[in-house]
Amino acid sequence: MSQPTALKEKLDHLQHHFIDSDQQFDAAKMGMWVFLVTEILFFGGLFVAYIVYRSWYPELYLLASTELDTFWGAVNTFVLIGSSLTVAMAIRSAQLDQIKGLIINLYITIGLACVFMVIKYFEYAHKFEKGILPGSYYSYEGIAHEKANIFFSIYYMMTGLHGVHVLIGIGLMIWLVVKAKRKVLHSGYYTPVEITGLYWHLVDVIWIFLFPLLYLID
Amino acid sequence: MLPPQKSTLAEGTDALFHFINITSVILLIGITIAIVYFSWKYRRRSDNDITPVITHNSKLEITWSVIPLILVMIVFGWGLTGYVNLSNAPDDAYEIRVVAKSWLWEFHYDTGFVSVNELHVPANRPVKLVMSSDDVLHSFYIPDFRIKADVLPNRYSSVWFEAIEPGESVIFCTEYCGTAHSNMMANTFVHTQEEFETWLITAGSADDDMDPVELGEQLVTRNACTTCHSADGTTLQGPSYQGLWGAERTMESGETLTADENYIRESILEPNAKISQGYQPVMPSYSGSLNDRQIDAIIEYIKTLQ
Amino acid sequence: MATKEATTSVKKLQVKRFKPDENPEKHYLNQETGIWAWMTTVDHKKIGLMYLASITFFFFIGGMLALLLRTELLSPARSFMDANVYNQVFTLHGAIMIFFFLIPSVPAALGNFILPLQLGAKDVAFPRLNLASYYIYVIGALFTIFAIFTGGVDTGWTFYTPYSVTTSGNVMAMTFGVFILGFSSILTGLNFIVTIHKLRSPGLSWNKLPLNLWGLYATSLIQILATPVLAITLLLLTMERALGIGIFDPNLGGDPVLYQHFFWFYSHPAVYIMIVPGFGIISEVISTFSRKVIFGYWAIALSSLAIAFIGFLVWGHHMFTAGQSPLANMVFSFLTFLVGIPTGIKIFNWLATMYKGSIDLKTPMLYAMVFLFLFTIGGFTGIMLGALSVDIHLHDTYYVVAHFHYVMMGGMVMAFLAGLHYWWPKMFGKMYNEFLGRITCGIIFVGFNMTFLPQFVMGAQGMPRRYFNYIDQFQPFHQLSTIGAYVMGVGFFIMAGYLLHSLLKGKSSGSNPWGSRSLEWQTPSPVPLHNFEYTPVIINGPYDYHKPMSEFQLGIATPHNGHDHHAGEQTNVSETEKEQA
């Protein structure tokens, strides 16, 4: 349980109810994992709605999915996977006390996340133009199925909620950049990077499920 | 503790109910005796009482797990058998179509006749009700018969029963459906087979000879108009009939009109076409259940309510 | 673990006995004072008290709403309320009692206070998240209050579609308020799980964990798994109203039964969130006031987990008449019976704990006995409702209303009151009037049965629930029920009186008025700011009454008591003598 005869700043992060840094780090990681489980259940409800309506109207899904641009969806998939890589590299940088590297990797991750959102913006805008809007605002005539609005309602809920989570992730990573610049993060304390990384990986994994289920079924 | 057994299904349900009740009471008495007796017999004598270190007893643990398990499995099986009975109408059951609308029940018979809030059935013959809702969820419940099913807007549900003797039984709506949920009651009239057939043939035509005003007054009660429209000026869900005829009324849209025959007729057939100012668009349509003669009679009745 | 390098710096840890101060001068209530200190506190004890105050407030509001309903129901037709108002009142009564009182009551109020103490920890794992949970609760409550004053909600606390999509009133604000509140519940559960895993004192292995904590642990598991599903359901419902999404509304192409599945997938486990912490309290109280080791420790601990698990599989028993397939009905009925067995096991284990005990019927114990009786009735009537054929008759009648009040109020509220009276001296260092405590318990017991027993009979006779008007034959039952409600109300007012008096003028309680062996009693009352002035070391189980009290007060001294890590020096523990005479 001994800590290196550490410099005063190195222990600034240690909260009073923890015995040592390791315990605090372990607790934070466990907490984030538990939170991720709740996120899985949260999105799980939407996946159930997807499954139920797909089992009732399978032809609707195949038909409506043609309206989704598979190419840009695939680009977004690679963008997110790439951002998961760079956030993992950010954690590695922190572990090696390479604060500059940490900041650069965070910036790249943020950049990729923004690319994701921009592509999403164009996808949505294109649909809105055609009249593919959520719920009772749906006015597109191009799909020969009376329940077309349901598919797109589910599409907008799932990708919309996912998008909100991407935005939150961007916010968290900006906060990490600020912390890194203030020299708060180092190899003895990089917990915020670790747990934000975990969160980001989940956001990525959820997209990896969304993409084939929505885009690749046509 | 239970309503009279008015259908062939009631006995089975009641028997299980009583079994569970009696078993539960016996167990509850046992537990209560243990609580009271132990509290007295093992009351604290001094601050230095020594208590034995009994941490567990596996045999006991298994016993009081297995015996309750057996009991509940019996209850499960019994309940399942009863349920299978309740859900499978005989193939030759007499079908009546039921439509639930906030806040009344319409019964459509195979002759085309429609009664509101009155279900007429023959005794000693299986009857199957095929039900749907025009708006929100409702639930059809006849306590005396021990039957119930939710009534849904996007598909059919059904119940069946065989009434054992002539008489009347109340029908409740038992899925909360808004303001007048607790007024959405109807009555079951169980007739002998001959009486039922007579009723079905003459139903509606009994009204043929009636004075229109008298007929109108009966119709507004039978068709649940009075649930929402009073005759004495009281404001309920809808405007009172008193003083309605010939009056100037303002609608939600701002337009004003005179309450004449056409207005009343439109309000009965297309109630949401014009909404009186200050009221909600909640009235169900009677198109299909009230014919022209009946609408005329209602208008004549309203005319008398000044 | 000794390596060559480490041999020279091996710490000698001397375990000593630390007897708690009977009259502490400084404690958590008089350190860090002032309203700002309270509003920004990260101390789990103060946060627990803030929750306690809030849930008491909401219990009062919910109770007043109940009295309003029952007064209206004295006569079969309209007495003083319109149907519209009545429908809003019963909706609010349910939503407030469930979401703003019951769900947070034991975990967030009593749990927050006691959990770290029973673990020997200085706080929960994430104290700031704990404060955030509280504020999230407050924000959720504000949305709901806002909904009441801007149109009201008359859908029932279950918000069934399509009525909840089409009715006027501010459904969106209330569902959004509950959605927000869900996060408070999730974060509390998260905090508790991590705290129990990571912040146990040396020697506190899982087999020595107090059953109260097993209960909170099982509850937390349910909270984190079930509440997110409620969140997505309410989000979808809000979107349904706002945008016409159409998943649940048949007018838009959706299915109302799907809504029910989504809703009950959370709301059934929710009832276990409400009761399992209560089970934990009962274990503590019965063992302490029988001064005897708990009988069947593992049976009770594991049964909480079993209930949590099976509880996720039975939601369809709320929907036997809804139009599910007969196969679904059969499966749900079968599993429902299974979930009753672990609960029965607990009741028998608790009775066996009393056998040959040294029983002292103080107020907490009296409430525990009341719990045993009333909850058993609630449980048996649950079995009745689980039987398919009988449920067809009883569903949506007052029988169901009576059943859930017996388990939630006769069970959970009584367990909560047992816990409140048990830990009152720990929280405030004061005793309350024991005589009044017992009398009130009696009044509430009588009032409760008067209120709800007639409802079983009414329900079996066919009286539907959520009814503003009713037919004449039910009037005597309704009147008896209303009188009972007023009797209960009187009981609660007396309780408020003597508890308030205790706060202002109560006798000092000392650290351990009940002679319990559990860890929270081995520190002064009221509790010091950082809970323990040392690191507790556990060598016995919390119910080992055959061991002397001194063996439960062992610990390792920690200079600076956890502060000043920044000093950086190696602490030379063995040299520090901290034993107080």
Short mmCIF file of C-alpha atoms in Angstrom, two decimals, chain B residues 1-305:
data_model
loop_
_atom_site.label_atom_id
_atom_site.label_comp_id
_atom_site.label_asym_id
_atom_site.label_seq_id
_atom_site.Cartn_x
_atom_site.Cartn_y
_atom_site.Cartn_z
CA MET B 1 -67.21 -12.21 -0.12
CA LEU B 2 -67.85 -12.81 -3.80
CA PRO B 3 -70.76 -11.76 -6.04
CA PRO B 4 -73.50 -14.28 -6.82
CA GLN B 5 -72.44 -17.00 -9.25
CA LYS B 6 -74.35 -16.12 -12.38
CA SER B 7 -72.33 -17.99 -14.99
CA THR B 8 -71.00 -21.51 -15.37
CA LEU B 9 -67.47 -20.16 -15.04
CA ALA B 10 -68.02 -18.63 -11.61
CA GLU B 11 -67.89 -21.79 -9.56
CA GLY B 12 -64.39 -22.73 -10.70
CA THR B 13 -62.96 -19.29 -10.03
CA ASP B 14 -64.63 -19.11 -6.64
CA ALA B 15 -63.38 -22.53 -5.54
CA LEU B 16 -59.77 -21.53 -6.13
CA PHE B 17 -60.36 -18.16 -4.45
CA HIS B 18 -61.65 -19.88 -1.34
CA PHE B 19 -58.81 -22.40 -1.32
CA ILE B 20 -56.19 -19.68 -1.43
CA ASN B 21 -58.05 -17.66 1.20
CA ILE B 22 -58.35 -20.53 3.62
CA THR B 23 -54.76 -21.69 3.19
CA SER B 24 -53.52 -18.13 3.60
CA VAL B 25 -55.58 -17.56 6.73
CA ILE B 26 -54.28 -20.76 8.28
CA LEU B 27 -50.68 -19.82 7.54
CA LEU B 28 -51.27 -16.24 8.70
CA ILE B 29 -52.71 -17.46 11.99
CA GLY B 30 -49.67 -19.70 12.42
CA ILE B 31 -47.28 -16.84 11.79
CA THR B 32 -49.23 -14.51 14.07
CA ILE B 33 -49.24 -17.05 16.88
CA ALA B 34 -45.48 -17.41 16.45
CA ILE B 35 -45.01 -13.63 16.61
CA VAL B 36 -47.15 -13.18 19.69
CA TYR B 37 -45.99 -16.30 21.50
CA PHE B 38 -42.30 -15.72 20.89
CA SER B 39 -42.58 -12.07 21.90
CA TRP B 40 -44.05 -13.14 25.19
CA LYS B 41 -42.17 -16.37 25.92
CA TYR B 42 -38.74 -15.00 25.01
CA ARG B 43 -39.19 -11.52 26.39
CA ARG B 44 -36.02 -9.97 27.71
CA ARG B 45 -35.43 -10.86 31.34
CA SER B 46 -32.28 -8.84 31.95
CA ASP B 47 -29.70 -6.81 30.15
CA ASN B 48 -27.29 -9.72 30.39
CA ASP B 49 -29.45 -12.37 28.74
CA ILE B 50 -27.47 -14.98 26.85
CA THR B 51 -29.06 -16.25 23.65
CA PRO B 52 -28.15 -19.53 21.96
CA VAL B 53 -26.01 -19.36 18.82
CA ILE B 54 -28.27 -20.95 16.24
CA THR B 55 -27.05 -19.83 12.85
CA HIS B 56 -29.09 -22.01 10.54
CA ASN B 57 -30.81 -25.34 10.04
CA SER B 58 -30.67 -26.72 6.52
CA LYS B 59 -33.43 -29.26 7.04
CA LEU B 60 -35.80 -26.55 8.21
CA GLU B 61 -34.75 -24.27 5.37
CA ILE B 62 -35.54 -26.92 2.80
CA THR B 63 -38.84 -27.82 4.42
CA TRP B 64 -40.12 -24.31 4.44
CA SER B 65 -39.02 -23.81 0.88
CA VAL B 66 -40.41 -27.01 -0.57
CA ILE B 67 -43.81 -27.02 1.11
CA PRO B 68 -44.70 -23.49 -0.02
CA LEU B 69 -43.37 -24.39 -3.47
CA ILE B 70 -45.73 -27.33 -3.67
CA LEU B 71 -48.62 -25.19 -2.49
CA VAL B 72 -48.02 -22.47 -5.06
CA MET B 73 -47.61 -25.00 -7.83
CA ILE B 74 -51.02 -26.41 -6.95
CA VAL B 75 -52.47 -22.92 -7.09
CA PHE B 76 -50.71 -22.29 -10.40
CA GLY B 77 -52.06 -25.43 -12.01
CA TRP B 78 -55.55 -24.82 -10.73
CA GLY B 79 -55.50 -21.20 -11.93
CA LEU B 80 -54.21 -22.28 -15.31
CA THR B 81 -57.00 -24.81 -15.78
CA GLY B 82 -59.60 -22.21 -14.90
CA TYR B 83 -57.97 -19.74 -17.25
CA VAL B 84 -57.95 -22.16 -20.15
CA ASN B 85 -61.66 -22.61 -19.54
CA LEU B 86 -62.24 -18.86 -19.44
CA SER B 87 -60.36 -18.26 -22.67
CA ASN B 88 -61.81 -20.95 -24.89
CA ALA B 89 -65.34 -20.23 -26.03
CA PRO B 90 -67.29 -23.21 -27.33
CA ASP B 91 -67.49 -23.27 -31.13
CA ASP B 92 -71.25 -22.83 -31.17
CA ALA B 93 -71.28 -19.75 -28.95
CA TYR B 94 -73.70 -16.99 -29.89
CA GLU B 95 -71.62 -14.01 -30.96
CA ILE B 96 -72.35 -10.41 -30.11
CA ARG B 97 -70.12 -7.59 -31.21
CA VAL B 98 -69.16 -5.02 -28.59
CA VAL B 99 -67.81 -1.55 -29.30
CA ALA B 100 -66.46 0.55 -26.47
CA LYS B 101 -66.39 4.29 -26.87
CA SER B 102 -65.66 6.82 -24.19
CA TRP B 103 -67.94 6.55 -22.34
CA LEU B 104 -70.53 3.99 -23.42
CA TRP B 105 -70.88 0.40 -24.57
CA GLU B 106 -72.52 -0.52 -27.87
CA PHE B 107 -73.80 -4.01 -28.47
CA HIS B 108 -74.31 -5.11 -32.08
CA TYR B 109 -76.49 -8.18 -32.58
CA ASP B 110 -76.53 -10.46 -35.59
CA THR B 111 -79.86 -8.98 -36.71
CA GLY B 112 -78.18 -5.61 -37.12
CA PHE B 113 -79.87 -4.13 -34.07
CA VAL B 114 -77.65 -2.03 -31.82
CA SER B 115 -78.31 -1.41 -28.15
CA VAL B 116 -76.40 1.03 -26.01
CA ASN B 117 -75.46 0.15 -22.45
CA GLU B 118 -77.80 -2.83 -22.46
CA LEU B 119 -76.52 -6.31 -23.18
CA HIS B 120 -79.31 -8.80 -23.80
CA VAL B 121 -78.40 -12.49 -23.78
CA PRO B 122 -80.13 -15.84 -23.55
CA ALA B 123 -79.61 -18.03 -20.49
CA ASN B 124 -78.09 -21.49 -20.68
CA ARG B 125 -76.37 -20.86 -23.95
CA PRO B 126 -72.71 -19.93 -24.48
CA VAL B 127 -72.35 -16.31 -25.57
CA LYS B 128 -69.15 -14.88 -27.00
CA LEU B 129 -68.47 -11.16 -27.05
CA VAL B 130 -66.08 -9.92 -29.72
CA MET B 131 -64.87 -6.52 -28.64
CA SER B 132 -62.98 -3.49 -29.88
CA SER B 133 -62.61 0.13 -28.88
CA ASP B 134 -63.12 3.25 -30.94
CA ASP B 135 -60.65 5.30 -28.97
CA VAL B 136 -58.63 4.47 -25.85
CA LEU B 137 -58.21 1.31 -23.79
CA HIS B 138 -61.28 0.12 -21.91
CA SER B 139 -61.95 -3.13 -20.10
CA PHE B 140 -65.16 -5.12 -20.08
CA TYR B 141 -66.01 -6.64 -16.69
CA ILE B 142 -69.06 -8.53 -15.44
CA PRO B 143 -68.35 -9.41 -11.77
CA ASP B 144 -71.26 -11.85 -11.51
CA PHE B 145 -69.88 -13.87 -14.43
CA ARG B 146 -66.21 -13.61 -13.34
CA ILE B 147 -65.14 -12.47 -16.79
CA LYS B 148 -62.99 -9.57 -17.87
CA ALA B 149 -60.90 -8.52 -20.87
CA ASP B 150 -59.29 -5.28 -21.96
CA VAL B 151 -60.86 -3.72 -25.02
CA LEU B 152 -58.29 -2.40 -27.48
CA PRO B 153 -58.40 0.09 -30.31
CA ASN B 154 -56.30 -1.78 -32.82
CA ARG B 155 -57.48 -5.34 -32.49
CA TYR B 156 -60.23 -7.61 -31.22
CA SER B 157 -60.39 -9.23 -27.83
CA SER B 158 -63.08 -11.53 -26.54
CA VAL B 159 -64.77 -13.05 -23.52
CA TRP B 160 -67.35 -15.78 -23.31
CA PHE B 161 -69.82 -16.97 -20.71
CA GLU B 162 -72.91 -19.06 -20.20
CA ALA B 163 -75.45 -17.39 -17.91
CA ILE B 164 -77.21 -19.88 -15.68
CA GLU B 165 -80.48 -18.06 -14.99
CA PRO B 166 -82.49 -15.01 -16.04
CA GLY B 167 -81.68 -11.81 -14.19
CA GLU B 168 -79.63 -8.64 -14.36
CA SER B 169 -75.92 -8.14 -13.83
CA VAL B 170 -73.92 -4.95 -13.89
CA ILE B 171 -71.10 -4.34 -16.40
CA PHE B 172 -68.21 -2.07 -15.42
CA CYS B 173 -65.50 -0.46 -17.47
CA THR B 174 -62.39 -1.35 -15.59
CA GLU B 175 -59.48 0.26 -17.44
CA TYR B 176 -59.16 3.92 -16.65
CA CYS B 177 -60.30 5.85 -19.72
CA GLY B 178 -60.79 9.42 -18.68
CA THR B 179 -63.23 11.72 -16.99
CA ALA B 180 -66.36 9.59 -17.01
CA HIS B 181 -64.64 6.24 -16.57
CA SER B 182 -66.66 5.48 -13.46
CA ASN B 183 -69.91 6.25 -15.25
CA MET B 184 -69.22 3.87 -18.09
CA MET B 185 -71.54 1.20 -16.79
CA ALA B 186 -73.95 -1.04 -18.60
CA ASN B 187 -76.43 -3.72 -17.67
CA THR B 188 -76.68 -7.35 -18.71
CA PHE B 189 -80.21 -8.64 -19.16
CA VAL B 190 -80.33 -12.43 -19.14
CA HIS B 191 -83.54 -13.77 -20.70
CA THR B 192 -84.87 -17.27 -21.24
CA GLN B 193 -84.23 -18.46 -24.77
CA GLU B 194 -87.80 -17.68 -25.94
CA GLU B 195 -87.89 -14.30 -24.26
CA PHE B 196 -84.54 -13.46 -25.79
CA GLU B 197 -85.69 -14.32 -29.30
CA THR B 198 -88.83 -12.27 -28.80
CA TRP B 199 -86.80 -9.38 -27.53
CA LEU B 200 -84.41 -9.51 -30.46
CA ILE B 201 -87.21 -9.47 -33.02
CA THR B 202 -89.19 -6.70 -31.41
CA ALA B 203 -86.20 -4.70 -30.17
CA GLY B 204 -86.39 -1.26 -31.48
CA SER B 205 -89.89 -1.69 -32.83
CA ALA B 206 -91.38 -1.29 -29.38
CA ASP B 207 -90.44 2.27 -29.93
CA ASP B 208 -92.58 2.48 -33.07
CA ASP B 209 -95.78 3.27 -31.24
CA MET B 210 -94.33 5.48 -28.59
CA ASP B 211 -94.96 9.20 -28.41
CA PRO B 212 -91.81 10.88 -29.86
CA VAL B 213 -91.08 13.05 -26.84
CA GLU B 214 -91.41 10.06 -24.50
CA LEU B 215 -89.28 8.01 -26.86
CA GLY B 216 -86.68 10.74 -27.00
CA GLU B 217 -86.49 10.91 -23.23
CA GLN B 218 -85.98 7.14 -23.04
CA LEU B 219 -83.37 7.20 -25.78
CA VAL B 220 -81.18 9.80 -24.14
CA THR B 221 -81.04 7.63 -21.03
CA ARG B 222 -80.59 4.32 -22.81
CA ASN B 223 -77.86 5.68 -25.04
CA ALA B 224 -75.88 7.26 -22.23
CA CYS B 225 -76.39 10.81 -23.45
CA THR B 226 -77.32 11.72 -19.89
CA THR B 227 -73.82 10.71 -18.75
CA CYS B 228 -72.63 14.01 -20.19
CA HIS B 229 -75.73 16.12 -20.90
CA SER B 230 -78.08 17.08 -18.08
CA ALA B 231 -81.74 18.04 -18.47
CA ASP B 232 -81.73 20.52 -15.63
CA GLY B 233 -78.99 22.99 -16.48
CA THR B 234 -76.11 21.28 -14.64
CA THR B 235 -72.90 21.48 -16.62
CA LEU B 236 -71.28 18.07 -17.13
CA GLN B 237 -68.90 16.97 -19.88
CA GLY B 238 -71.28 18.46 -22.40
CA PRO B 239 -73.74 21.37 -22.50
CA SER B 240 -77.07 20.89 -20.77
CA TYR B 241 -80.15 20.21 -22.91
CA GLN B 242 -82.08 22.73 -20.91
CA GLY B 243 -82.62 25.88 -22.94
CA LEU B 244 -80.64 24.43 -25.88
CA TRP B 245 -83.39 24.38 -28.46
CA GLY B 246 -83.41 27.54 -30.55
CA ALA B 247 -80.69 29.23 -28.51
CA GLU B 248 -77.78 31.24 -29.91
CA ARG B 249 -74.60 29.34 -29.24
CA THR B 250 -70.94 30.26 -29.78
CA MET B 251 -68.53 27.58 -30.97
CA GLU B 252 -64.85 27.19 -30.17
CA SER B 253 -64.06 28.45 -33.65
CA GLY B 254 -65.76 31.75 -32.83
CA GLU B 255 -68.70 31.14 -35.14
CA THR B 256 -72.17 31.64 -33.66
CA LEU B 257 -75.22 29.67 -34.66
CA THR B 258 -78.74 28.80 -33.68
CA ALA B 259 -79.26 25.38 -32.12
CA ASP B 260 -81.79 24.01 -34.59
CA GLU B 261 -82.65 20.53 -35.97
CA ASN B 262 -79.60 20.45 -38.22
CA TYR B 263 -77.22 21.45 -35.48
CA ILE B 264 -78.52 18.80 -33.10
CA ARG B 265 -78.49 16.14 -35.81
CA GLU B 266 -74.91 17.01 -36.76
CA SER B 267 -73.86 16.95 -33.12
CA ILE B 268 -75.18 13.41 -32.80
CA LEU B 269 -73.63 12.04 -36.00
CA GLU B 270 -70.45 14.13 -36.24
CA PRO B 271 -69.95 15.51 -32.76
CA ASN B 272 -66.49 16.95 -33.42
CA ALA B 273 -67.57 19.04 -36.40
CA LYS B 274 -68.53 21.90 -34.10
CA ILE B 275 -67.49 22.19 -30.46
CA SER B 276 -69.38 24.51 -28.13
CA GLN B 277 -67.12 27.08 -26.59
CA GLY B 278 -65.65 25.94 -23.31
CA TYR B 279 -66.08 22.22 -23.97
CA GLN B 280 -63.73 19.45 -25.07
CA PRO B 281 -64.07 17.34 -28.26
CA VAL B 282 -64.77 14.10 -26.40
CA MET B 283 -68.21 13.01 -27.58
CA PRO B 284 -68.38 9.71 -29.48
CA SER B 285 -70.36 9.50 -32.67
CA TYR B 286 -73.75 7.74 -32.81
CA SER B 287 -73.66 7.24 -36.52
CA GLY B 288 -74.67 3.62 -37.04
CA SER B 289 -76.34 3.20 -33.69
CA LEU B 290 -79.13 5.78 -33.86
CA ASN B 291 -81.42 5.84 -36.86
CA ASP B 292 -83.23 8.86 -38.27
CA ARG B 293 -86.44 8.14 -36.38
CA GLN B 294 -84.58 7.96 -33.13
CA ILE B 295 -82.71 11.18 -33.82
CA ASP B 296 -86.04 12.90 -34.57
CA ALA B 297 -87.44 11.68 -31.27
CA ILE B 298 -84.44 13.02 -29.38
CA ILE B 299 -84.86 16.40 -31.04
CA GLU B 300 -88.54 16.47 -30.06
CA TYR B 301 -87.58 15.74 -26.48
CA ILE B 302 -84.94 18.43 -26.37
CA LYS B 303 -87.48 20.92 -27.66
CA THR B 304 -89.50 20.40 -24.49
CA LEU B 305 -86.62 21.28 -22.18
#
